[in-house]
Structure formats: C-alpha cells, structure tokens
PDB file of C-alpha atoms in Angstrom:
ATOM      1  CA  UNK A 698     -25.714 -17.923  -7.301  1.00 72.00           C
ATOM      2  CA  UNK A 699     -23.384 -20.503  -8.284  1.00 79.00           C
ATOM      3  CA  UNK A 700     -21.188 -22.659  -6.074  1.00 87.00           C
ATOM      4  CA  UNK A 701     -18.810 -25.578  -6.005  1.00 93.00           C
ATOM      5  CA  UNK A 702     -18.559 -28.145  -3.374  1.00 95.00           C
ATOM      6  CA  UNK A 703     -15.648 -30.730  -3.180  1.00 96.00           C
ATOM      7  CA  UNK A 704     -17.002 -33.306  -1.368  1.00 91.00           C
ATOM      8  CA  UNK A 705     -13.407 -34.801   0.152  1.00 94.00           C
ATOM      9  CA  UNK A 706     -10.656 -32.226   1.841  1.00 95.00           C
ATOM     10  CA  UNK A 707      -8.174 -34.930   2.041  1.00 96.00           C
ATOM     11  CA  UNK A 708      -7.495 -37.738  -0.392  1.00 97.00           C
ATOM     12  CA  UNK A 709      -4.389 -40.660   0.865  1.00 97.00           C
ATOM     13  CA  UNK A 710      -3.762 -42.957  -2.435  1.00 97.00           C
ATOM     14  CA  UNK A 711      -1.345 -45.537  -2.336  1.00 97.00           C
ATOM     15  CA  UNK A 712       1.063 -45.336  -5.346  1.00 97.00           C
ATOM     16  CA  UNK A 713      -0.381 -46.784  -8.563  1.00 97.00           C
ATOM     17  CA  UNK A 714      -4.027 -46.773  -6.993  1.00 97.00           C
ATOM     18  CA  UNK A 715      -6.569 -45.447  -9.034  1.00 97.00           C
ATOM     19  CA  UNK A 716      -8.055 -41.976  -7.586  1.00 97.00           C
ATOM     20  CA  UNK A 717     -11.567 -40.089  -7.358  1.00 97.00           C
ATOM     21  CA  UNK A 718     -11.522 -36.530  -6.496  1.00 97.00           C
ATOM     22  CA  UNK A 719     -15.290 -35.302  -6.560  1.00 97.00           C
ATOM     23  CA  UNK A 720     -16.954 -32.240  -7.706  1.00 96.00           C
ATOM     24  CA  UNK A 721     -20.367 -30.913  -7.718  1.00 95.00           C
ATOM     25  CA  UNK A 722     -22.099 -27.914  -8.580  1.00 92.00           C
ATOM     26  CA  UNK A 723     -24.831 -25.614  -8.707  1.00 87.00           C
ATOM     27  CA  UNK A 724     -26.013 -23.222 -11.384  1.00 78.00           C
ATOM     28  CA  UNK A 725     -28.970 -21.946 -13.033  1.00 70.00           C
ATOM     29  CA  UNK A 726     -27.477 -21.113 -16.271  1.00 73.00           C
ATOM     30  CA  UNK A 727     -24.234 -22.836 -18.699  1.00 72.00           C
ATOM     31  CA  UNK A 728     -21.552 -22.990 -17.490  1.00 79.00           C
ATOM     32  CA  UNK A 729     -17.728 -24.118 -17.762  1.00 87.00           C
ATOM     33  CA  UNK A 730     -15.668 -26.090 -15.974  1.00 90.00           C
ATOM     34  CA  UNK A 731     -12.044 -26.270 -14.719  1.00 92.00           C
ATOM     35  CA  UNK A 732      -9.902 -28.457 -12.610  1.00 95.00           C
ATOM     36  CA  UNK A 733      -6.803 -26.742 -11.717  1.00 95.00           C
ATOM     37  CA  UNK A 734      -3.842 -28.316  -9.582  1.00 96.00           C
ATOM     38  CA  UNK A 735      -1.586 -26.483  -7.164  1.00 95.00           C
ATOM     39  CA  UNK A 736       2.032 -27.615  -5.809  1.00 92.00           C
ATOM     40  CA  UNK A 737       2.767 -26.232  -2.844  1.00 86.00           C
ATOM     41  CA  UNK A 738       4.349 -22.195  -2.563  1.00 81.00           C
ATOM     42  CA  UNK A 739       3.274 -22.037  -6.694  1.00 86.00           C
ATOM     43  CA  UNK A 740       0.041 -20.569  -7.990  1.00 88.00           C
ATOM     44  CA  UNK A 741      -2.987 -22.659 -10.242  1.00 92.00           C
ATOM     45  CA  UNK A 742      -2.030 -24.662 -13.312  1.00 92.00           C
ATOM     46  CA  UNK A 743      -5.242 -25.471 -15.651  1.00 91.00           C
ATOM     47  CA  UNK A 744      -5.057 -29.467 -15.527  1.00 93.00           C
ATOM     48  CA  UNK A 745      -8.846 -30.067 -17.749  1.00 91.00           C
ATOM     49  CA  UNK A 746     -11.539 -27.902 -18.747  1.00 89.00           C
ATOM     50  CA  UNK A 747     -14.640 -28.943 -20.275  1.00 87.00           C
ATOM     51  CA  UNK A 748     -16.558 -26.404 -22.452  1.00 82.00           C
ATOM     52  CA  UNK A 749     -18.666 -27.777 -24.584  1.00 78.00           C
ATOM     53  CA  UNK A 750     -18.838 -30.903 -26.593  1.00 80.00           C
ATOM     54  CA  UNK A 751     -17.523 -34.104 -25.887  1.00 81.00           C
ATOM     55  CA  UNK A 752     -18.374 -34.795 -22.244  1.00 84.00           C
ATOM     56  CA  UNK A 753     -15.502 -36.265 -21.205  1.00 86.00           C
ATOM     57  CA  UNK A 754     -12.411 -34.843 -21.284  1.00 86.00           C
ATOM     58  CA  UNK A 755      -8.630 -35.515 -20.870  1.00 85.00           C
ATOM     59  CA  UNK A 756      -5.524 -34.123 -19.772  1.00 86.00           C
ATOM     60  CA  UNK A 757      -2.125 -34.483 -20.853  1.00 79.00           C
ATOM     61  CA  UNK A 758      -0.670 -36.407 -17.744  1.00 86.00           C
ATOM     62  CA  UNK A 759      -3.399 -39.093 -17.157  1.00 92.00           C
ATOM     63  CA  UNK A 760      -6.248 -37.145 -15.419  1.00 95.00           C
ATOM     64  CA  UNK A 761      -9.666 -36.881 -16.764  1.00 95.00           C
ATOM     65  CA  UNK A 762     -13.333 -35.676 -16.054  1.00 95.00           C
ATOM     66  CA  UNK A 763     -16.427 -36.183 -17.453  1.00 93.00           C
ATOM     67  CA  UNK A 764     -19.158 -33.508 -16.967  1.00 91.00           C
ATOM     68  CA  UNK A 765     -22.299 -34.977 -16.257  1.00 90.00           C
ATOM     69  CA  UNK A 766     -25.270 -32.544 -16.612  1.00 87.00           C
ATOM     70  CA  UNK A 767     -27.965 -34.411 -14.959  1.00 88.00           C
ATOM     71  CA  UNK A 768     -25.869 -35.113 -11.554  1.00 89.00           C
ATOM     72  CA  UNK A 769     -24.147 -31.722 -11.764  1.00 91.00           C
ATOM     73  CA  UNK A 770     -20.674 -33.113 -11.199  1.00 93.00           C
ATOM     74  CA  UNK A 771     -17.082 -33.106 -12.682  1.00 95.00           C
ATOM     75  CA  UNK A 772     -15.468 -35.510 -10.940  1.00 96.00           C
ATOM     76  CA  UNK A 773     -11.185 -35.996 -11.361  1.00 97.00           C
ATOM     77  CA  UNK A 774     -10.176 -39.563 -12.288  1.00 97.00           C
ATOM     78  CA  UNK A 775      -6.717 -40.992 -12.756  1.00 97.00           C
ATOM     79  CA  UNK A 776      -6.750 -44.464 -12.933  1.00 96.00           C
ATOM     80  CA  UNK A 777      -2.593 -44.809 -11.955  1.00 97.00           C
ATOM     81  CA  UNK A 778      -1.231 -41.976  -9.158  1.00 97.00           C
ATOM     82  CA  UNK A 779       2.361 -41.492  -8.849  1.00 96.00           C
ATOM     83  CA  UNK A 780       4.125 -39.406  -5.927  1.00 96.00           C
ATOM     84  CA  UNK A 781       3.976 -36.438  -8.331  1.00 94.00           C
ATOM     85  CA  UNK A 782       0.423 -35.941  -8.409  1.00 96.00           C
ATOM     86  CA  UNK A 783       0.953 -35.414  -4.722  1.00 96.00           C
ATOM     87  CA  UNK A 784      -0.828 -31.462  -4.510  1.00 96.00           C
ATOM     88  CA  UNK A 785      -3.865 -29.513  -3.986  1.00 97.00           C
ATOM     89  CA  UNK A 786      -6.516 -30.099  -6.914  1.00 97.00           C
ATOM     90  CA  UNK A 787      -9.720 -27.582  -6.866  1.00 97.00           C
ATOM     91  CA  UNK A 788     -12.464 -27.535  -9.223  1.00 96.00           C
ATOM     92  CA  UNK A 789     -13.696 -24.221 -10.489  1.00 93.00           C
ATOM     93  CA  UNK A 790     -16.722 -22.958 -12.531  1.00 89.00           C
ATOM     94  CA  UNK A 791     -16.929 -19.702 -14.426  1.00 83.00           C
ATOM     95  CA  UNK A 792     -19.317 -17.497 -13.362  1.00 65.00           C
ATOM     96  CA  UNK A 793     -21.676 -14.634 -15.297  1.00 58.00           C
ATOM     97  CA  UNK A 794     -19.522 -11.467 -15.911  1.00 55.00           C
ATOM     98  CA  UNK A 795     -20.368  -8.767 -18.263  1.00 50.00           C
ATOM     99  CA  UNK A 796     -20.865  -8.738 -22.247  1.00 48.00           C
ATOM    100  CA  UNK A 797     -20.964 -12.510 -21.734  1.00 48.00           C
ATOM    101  CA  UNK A 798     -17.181 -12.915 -20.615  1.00 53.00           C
ATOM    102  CA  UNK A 799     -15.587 -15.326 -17.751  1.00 59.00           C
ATOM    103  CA  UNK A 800     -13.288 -13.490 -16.054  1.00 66.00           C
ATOM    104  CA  UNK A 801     -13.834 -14.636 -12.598  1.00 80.00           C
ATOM    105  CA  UNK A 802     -14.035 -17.993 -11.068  1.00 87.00           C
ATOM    106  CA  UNK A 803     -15.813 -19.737  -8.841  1.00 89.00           C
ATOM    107  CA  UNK A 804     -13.754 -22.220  -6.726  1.00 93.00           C
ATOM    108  CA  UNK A 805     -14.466 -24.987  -4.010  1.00 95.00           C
ATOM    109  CA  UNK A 806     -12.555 -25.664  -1.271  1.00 95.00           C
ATOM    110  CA  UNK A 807     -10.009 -27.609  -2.426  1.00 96.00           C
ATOM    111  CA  UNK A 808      -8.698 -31.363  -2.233  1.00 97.00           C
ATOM    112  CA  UNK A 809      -5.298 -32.674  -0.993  1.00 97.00           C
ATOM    113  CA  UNK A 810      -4.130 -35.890  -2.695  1.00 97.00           C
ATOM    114  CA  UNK A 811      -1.346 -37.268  -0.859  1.00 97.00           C
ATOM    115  CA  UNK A 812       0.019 -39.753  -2.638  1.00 97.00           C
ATOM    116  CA  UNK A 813       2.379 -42.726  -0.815  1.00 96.00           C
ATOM    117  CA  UNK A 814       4.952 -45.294  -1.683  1.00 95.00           C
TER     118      UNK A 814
ATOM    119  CA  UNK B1232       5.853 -16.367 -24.235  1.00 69.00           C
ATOM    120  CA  UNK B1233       6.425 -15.181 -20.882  1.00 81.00           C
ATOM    121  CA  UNK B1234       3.813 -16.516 -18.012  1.00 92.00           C
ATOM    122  CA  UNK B1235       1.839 -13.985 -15.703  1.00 95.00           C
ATOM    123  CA  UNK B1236       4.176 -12.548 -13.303  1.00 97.00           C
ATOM    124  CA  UNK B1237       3.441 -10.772  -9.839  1.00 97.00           C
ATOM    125  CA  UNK B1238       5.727  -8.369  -7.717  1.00 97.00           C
ATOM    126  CA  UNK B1239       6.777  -9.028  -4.956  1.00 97.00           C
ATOM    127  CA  UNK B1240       6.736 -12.767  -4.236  1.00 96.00           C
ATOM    128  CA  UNK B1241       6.500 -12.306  -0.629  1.00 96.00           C
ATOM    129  CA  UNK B1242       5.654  -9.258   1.511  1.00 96.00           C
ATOM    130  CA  UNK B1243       5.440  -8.379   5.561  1.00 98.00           C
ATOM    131  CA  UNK B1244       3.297  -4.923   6.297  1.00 97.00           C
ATOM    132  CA  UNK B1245       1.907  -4.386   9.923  1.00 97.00           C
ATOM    133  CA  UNK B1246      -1.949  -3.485  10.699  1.00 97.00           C
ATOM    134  CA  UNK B1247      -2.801  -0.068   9.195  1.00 97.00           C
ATOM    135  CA  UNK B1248      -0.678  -0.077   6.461  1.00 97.00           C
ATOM    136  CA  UNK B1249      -1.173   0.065   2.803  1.00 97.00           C
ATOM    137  CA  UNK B1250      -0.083  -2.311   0.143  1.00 98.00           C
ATOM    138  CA  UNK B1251      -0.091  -2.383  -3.719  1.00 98.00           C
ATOM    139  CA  UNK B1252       0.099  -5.477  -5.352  1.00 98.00           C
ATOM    140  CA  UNK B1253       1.711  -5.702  -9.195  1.00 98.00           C
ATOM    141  CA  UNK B1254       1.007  -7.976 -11.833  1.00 98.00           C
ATOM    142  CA  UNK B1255       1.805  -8.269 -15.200  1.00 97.00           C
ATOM    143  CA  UNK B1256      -0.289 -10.345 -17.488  1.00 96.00           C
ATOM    144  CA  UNK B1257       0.657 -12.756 -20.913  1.00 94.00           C
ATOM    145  CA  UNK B1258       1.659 -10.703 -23.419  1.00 93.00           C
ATOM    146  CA  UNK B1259      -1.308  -9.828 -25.842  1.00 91.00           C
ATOM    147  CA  UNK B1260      -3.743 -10.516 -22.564  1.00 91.00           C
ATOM    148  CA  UNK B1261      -6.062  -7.831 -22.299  1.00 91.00           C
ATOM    149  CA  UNK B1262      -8.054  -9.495 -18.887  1.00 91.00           C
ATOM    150  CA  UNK B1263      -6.470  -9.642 -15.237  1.00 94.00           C
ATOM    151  CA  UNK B1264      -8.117 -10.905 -12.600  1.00 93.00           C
ATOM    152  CA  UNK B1265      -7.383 -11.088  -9.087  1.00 96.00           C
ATOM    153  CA  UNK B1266      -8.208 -13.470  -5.958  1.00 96.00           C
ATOM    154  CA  UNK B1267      -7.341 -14.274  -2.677  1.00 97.00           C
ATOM    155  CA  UNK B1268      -6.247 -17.058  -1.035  1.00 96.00           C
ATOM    156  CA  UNK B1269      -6.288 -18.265   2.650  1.00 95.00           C
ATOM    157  CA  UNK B1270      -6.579 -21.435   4.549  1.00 91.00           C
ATOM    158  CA  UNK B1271     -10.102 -20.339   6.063  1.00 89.00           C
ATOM    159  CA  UNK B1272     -11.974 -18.802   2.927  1.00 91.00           C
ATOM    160  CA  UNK B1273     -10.041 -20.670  -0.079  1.00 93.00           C
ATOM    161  CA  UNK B1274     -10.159 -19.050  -3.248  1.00 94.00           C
ATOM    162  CA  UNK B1275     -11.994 -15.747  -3.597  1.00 94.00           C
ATOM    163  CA  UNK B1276     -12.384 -13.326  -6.599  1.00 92.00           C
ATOM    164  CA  UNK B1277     -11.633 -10.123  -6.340  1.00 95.00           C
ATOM    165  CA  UNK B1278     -11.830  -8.076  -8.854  1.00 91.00           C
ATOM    166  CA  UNK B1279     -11.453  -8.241 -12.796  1.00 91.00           C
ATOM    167  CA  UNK B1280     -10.474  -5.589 -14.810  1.00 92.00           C
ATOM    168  CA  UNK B1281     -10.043  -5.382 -19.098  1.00 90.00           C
ATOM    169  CA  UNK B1282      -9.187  -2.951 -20.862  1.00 89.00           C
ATOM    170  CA  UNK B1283      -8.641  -0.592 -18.081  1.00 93.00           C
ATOM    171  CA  UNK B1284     -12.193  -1.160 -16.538  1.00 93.00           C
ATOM    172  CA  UNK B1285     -13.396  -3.185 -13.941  1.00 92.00           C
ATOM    173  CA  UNK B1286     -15.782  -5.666 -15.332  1.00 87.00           C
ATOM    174  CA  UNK B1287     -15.856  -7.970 -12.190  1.00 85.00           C
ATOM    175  CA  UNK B1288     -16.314  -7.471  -8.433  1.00 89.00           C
ATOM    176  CA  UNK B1289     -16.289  -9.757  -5.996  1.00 90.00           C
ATOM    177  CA  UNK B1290     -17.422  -9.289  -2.491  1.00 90.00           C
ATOM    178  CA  UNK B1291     -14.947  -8.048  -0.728  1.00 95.00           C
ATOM    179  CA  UNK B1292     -14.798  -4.389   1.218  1.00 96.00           C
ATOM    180  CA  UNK B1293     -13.904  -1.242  -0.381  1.00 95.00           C
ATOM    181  CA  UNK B1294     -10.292  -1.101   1.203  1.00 97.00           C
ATOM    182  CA  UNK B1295      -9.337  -3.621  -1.974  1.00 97.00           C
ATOM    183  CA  UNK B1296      -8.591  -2.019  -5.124  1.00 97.00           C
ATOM    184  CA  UNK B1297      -7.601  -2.210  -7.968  1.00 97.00           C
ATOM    185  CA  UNK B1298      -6.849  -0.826 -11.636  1.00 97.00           C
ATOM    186  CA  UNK B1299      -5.414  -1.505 -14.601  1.00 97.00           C
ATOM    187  CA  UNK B1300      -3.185   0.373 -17.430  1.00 97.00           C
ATOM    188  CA  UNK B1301      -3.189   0.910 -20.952  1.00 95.00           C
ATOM    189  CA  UNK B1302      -0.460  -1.876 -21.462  1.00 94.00           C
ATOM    190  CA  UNK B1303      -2.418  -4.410 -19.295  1.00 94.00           C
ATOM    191  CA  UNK B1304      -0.374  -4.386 -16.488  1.00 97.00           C
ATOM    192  CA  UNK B1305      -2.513  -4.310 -12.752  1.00 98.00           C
ATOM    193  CA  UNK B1306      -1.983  -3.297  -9.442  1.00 98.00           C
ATOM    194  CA  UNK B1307      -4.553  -4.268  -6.540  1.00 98.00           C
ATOM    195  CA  UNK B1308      -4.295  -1.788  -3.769  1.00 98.00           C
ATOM    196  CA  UNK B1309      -5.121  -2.828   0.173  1.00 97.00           C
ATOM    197  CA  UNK B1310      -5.750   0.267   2.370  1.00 95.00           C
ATOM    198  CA  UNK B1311      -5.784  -0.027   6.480  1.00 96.00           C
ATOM    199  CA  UNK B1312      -4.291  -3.480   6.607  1.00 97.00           C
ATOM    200  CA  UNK B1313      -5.937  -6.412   9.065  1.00 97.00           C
ATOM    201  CA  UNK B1314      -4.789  -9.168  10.022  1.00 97.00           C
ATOM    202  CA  UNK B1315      -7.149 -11.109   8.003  1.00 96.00           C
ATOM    203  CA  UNK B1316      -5.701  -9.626   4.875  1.00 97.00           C
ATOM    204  CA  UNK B1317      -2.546 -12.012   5.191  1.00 97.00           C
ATOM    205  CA  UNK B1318      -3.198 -14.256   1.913  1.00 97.00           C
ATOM    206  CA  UNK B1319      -1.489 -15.642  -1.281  1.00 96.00           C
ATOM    207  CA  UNK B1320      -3.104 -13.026  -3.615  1.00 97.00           C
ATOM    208  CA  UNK B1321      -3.090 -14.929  -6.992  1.00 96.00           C
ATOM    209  CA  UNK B1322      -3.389 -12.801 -10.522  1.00 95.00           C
ATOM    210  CA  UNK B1323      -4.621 -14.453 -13.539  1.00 94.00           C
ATOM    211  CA  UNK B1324      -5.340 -13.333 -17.179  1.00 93.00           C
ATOM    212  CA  UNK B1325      -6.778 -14.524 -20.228  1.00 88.00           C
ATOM    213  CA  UNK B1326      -7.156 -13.568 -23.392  1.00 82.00           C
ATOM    214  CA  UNK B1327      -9.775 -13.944 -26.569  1.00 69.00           C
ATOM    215  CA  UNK B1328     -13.186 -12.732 -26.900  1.00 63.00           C
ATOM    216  CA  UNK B1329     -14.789 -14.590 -24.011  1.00 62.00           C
ATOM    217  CA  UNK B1330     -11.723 -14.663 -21.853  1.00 63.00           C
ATOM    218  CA  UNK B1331     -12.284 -18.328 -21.329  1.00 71.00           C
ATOM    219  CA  UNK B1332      -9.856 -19.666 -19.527  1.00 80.00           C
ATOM    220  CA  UNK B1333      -7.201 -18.145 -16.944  1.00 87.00           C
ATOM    221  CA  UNK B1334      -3.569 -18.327 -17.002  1.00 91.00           C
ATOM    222  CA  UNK B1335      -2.024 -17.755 -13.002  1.00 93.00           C
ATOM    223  CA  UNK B1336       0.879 -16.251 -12.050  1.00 95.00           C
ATOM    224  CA  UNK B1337       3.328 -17.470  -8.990  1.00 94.00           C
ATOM    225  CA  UNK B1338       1.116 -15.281  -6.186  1.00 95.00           C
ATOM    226  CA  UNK B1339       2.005 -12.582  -3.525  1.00 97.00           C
ATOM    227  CA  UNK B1340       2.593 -13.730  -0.220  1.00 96.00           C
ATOM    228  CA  UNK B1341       1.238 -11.418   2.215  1.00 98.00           C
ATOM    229  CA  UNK B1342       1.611 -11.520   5.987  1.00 98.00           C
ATOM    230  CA  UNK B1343       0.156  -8.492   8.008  1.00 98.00           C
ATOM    231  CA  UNK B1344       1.307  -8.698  11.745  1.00 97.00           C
TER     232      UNK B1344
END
C-alpha cells in the first residue's frame, strides 16, 4: 500500500527566510507526485508535480521539489517566504486505479506554514 | 473555462439524515473524484467515477455513494448521517487518457449535529 508522511505539522518562517516542508513516501511501484497548497475555507490548488523526467521541478511562484528516488522524498523548498505563502501545503501521490489511470490520491497529513513579519 | 464547482458550499443536516452532494466537473472532464476532509483523518478518497462508472473506491462504509451522469456531472450520496460525517467534502476532476492530475473545486461544508 502506498502512503505519505509529512514529517512537520507546523512550520513558523520568518518573512524572507528560506523554507523546508518535507515529504516522504512509500511505494512498491511508479509513481507521481503532487504538492498542492490550501488557503483557508478554499479547496486544493496543484502548486508542482513531478512525473517523469527532470527531477527537479518548479513552480510558478518560487516553490520547488526535487524527487529523489533513492530517499523516497519530495521535499517543498522556497528559498524567500512572504506572508502569502502563509497556508496548508500537503504532498500527495497517485495511487494504482484501473486501466492504468490516477484518479485518486494519496495524501499526508498536511503542513501549516505560518509565515511572520 | 469554468473551474470544478460543488453545490452547496455549506450544509447543516442532523444525525440520521441523508445528504447528496453535487459537483460539476471542467468542461470536457470525463473523471470526478471525491474525498473527505476532517481535522482527525485529513484527506481521504472516496470514490472515483468516469464515464458513469466507478473506477475507484476508497475505504469508507457503504452509507457513501456516489454516481455519475452522462454529462459528467456527480453527486455523492450520505445515508444515516453521524456525527463523524461533518467534513469539507472536496470534488476533483481531470481529464486525458491517464487522468493525471486533479483539478478541485471550492468543497462542501458539512456539519451533522
């Protein structure tokens, strides 16, 4: 079975600090990986995935991961925070589904970055 | 294009009751899926359903349901409400062959007293 662990529930970051969320997980076959963020009372927005290819990968507002096989991690990097980023960031893998598709996602727990002048 | 949208936004039902859930998926997105999400549990699937069938099930009792129509809209149904049903129940859909990655609507708030 596969599962995600975020190793930190709670993340405080001074303003312009670089930040570390961390991801791990476990599976026994390929797999693809998502962070997505949340603001509070809104649903998931897809910050990075990594599919294949280029190991590292970037998003549009500063963030990026780098997928790294051998230590089964994904770890979320941003090496600037502002008050914005202040939210709820959860890593996800795609599980097995049927005929090969990934409709359903696996999720940790979540981590709160609180971000502070 | 329009962005997944869910019906209602919030909802209050009492212990026993029923509830269906709405959600309408990205136009041209044949794949909805559904999950739960509470402060104890975090993010659950549900269920996933494409092209009117469930391909996806996640592990949660047979009082949640769900189904899908021919224009790719979804409902998820909750029979004999408990108490630990009150959840933001989040849709998602995708589209493409492999149904990749998953677009998220706003959520249903629901709180079962």
């Amino acid at each position: 079975a596969q599962s995600v662990t975020q190793l930190d529930s709670q993340v405080p970051v001074f303003e312009e600090a670089p930040v570390e969320l961390r991801c791990n997980y476990s599976s026994s076959v390929s797999v693809y990986l998502f962070w997505y963020v949340q603001y509070p009372n809104q649903g998931l927005q897809l910050l990075l995935k990594y599919l294949s290819g280029s190991t590292l990968v970037e998003s549009i507002n500063g963030f990026e991961a780098e997928f790294n096989k051998s230590q089964t991690s994904f770890h979320l990097r941003k090496p600037s925070v502002h008050i914005s980023d202040t939210a709820e960031y959860f890593c996800a893998v795609s599980g097995p589904g049927d005929g090969g598709s990934q409709g359903n996602l696996i999720f940790g727990k979540g981590t709160k970055l609180s971000v502070k002048p | 294009k329009a962005g997944v949208t869910q019906t209602p936004r919030y909802l209050i039902k009492t212990r026993g009751q029923q509830v269906t859930l709405s959600c309408s998926p990205i136009s041209g997105h044949r794949s909805v899926s559904w999950y739960q999400q509470t402060p104890g549990q975090g993010l659950q699937f549900l269920f996933e359903y494409f092209s009117e069938t469930q391909r996806n099930k996640g592990n949660f009792p047979g009082r949640f349901s769900g189904r899908q129509f021919s224009n790719s809209r979804s409902e998820m149904n909750v029979s004999t409400l408990e108490l630990g049903d009150s959840a933001l129940y989040l849709c998602a859909s995708s589209g493409g062959n492999r149904r990749v990655q998953q677009y998220f609507g706003p959520g249903t708030r629901l709180t079962v007293t």
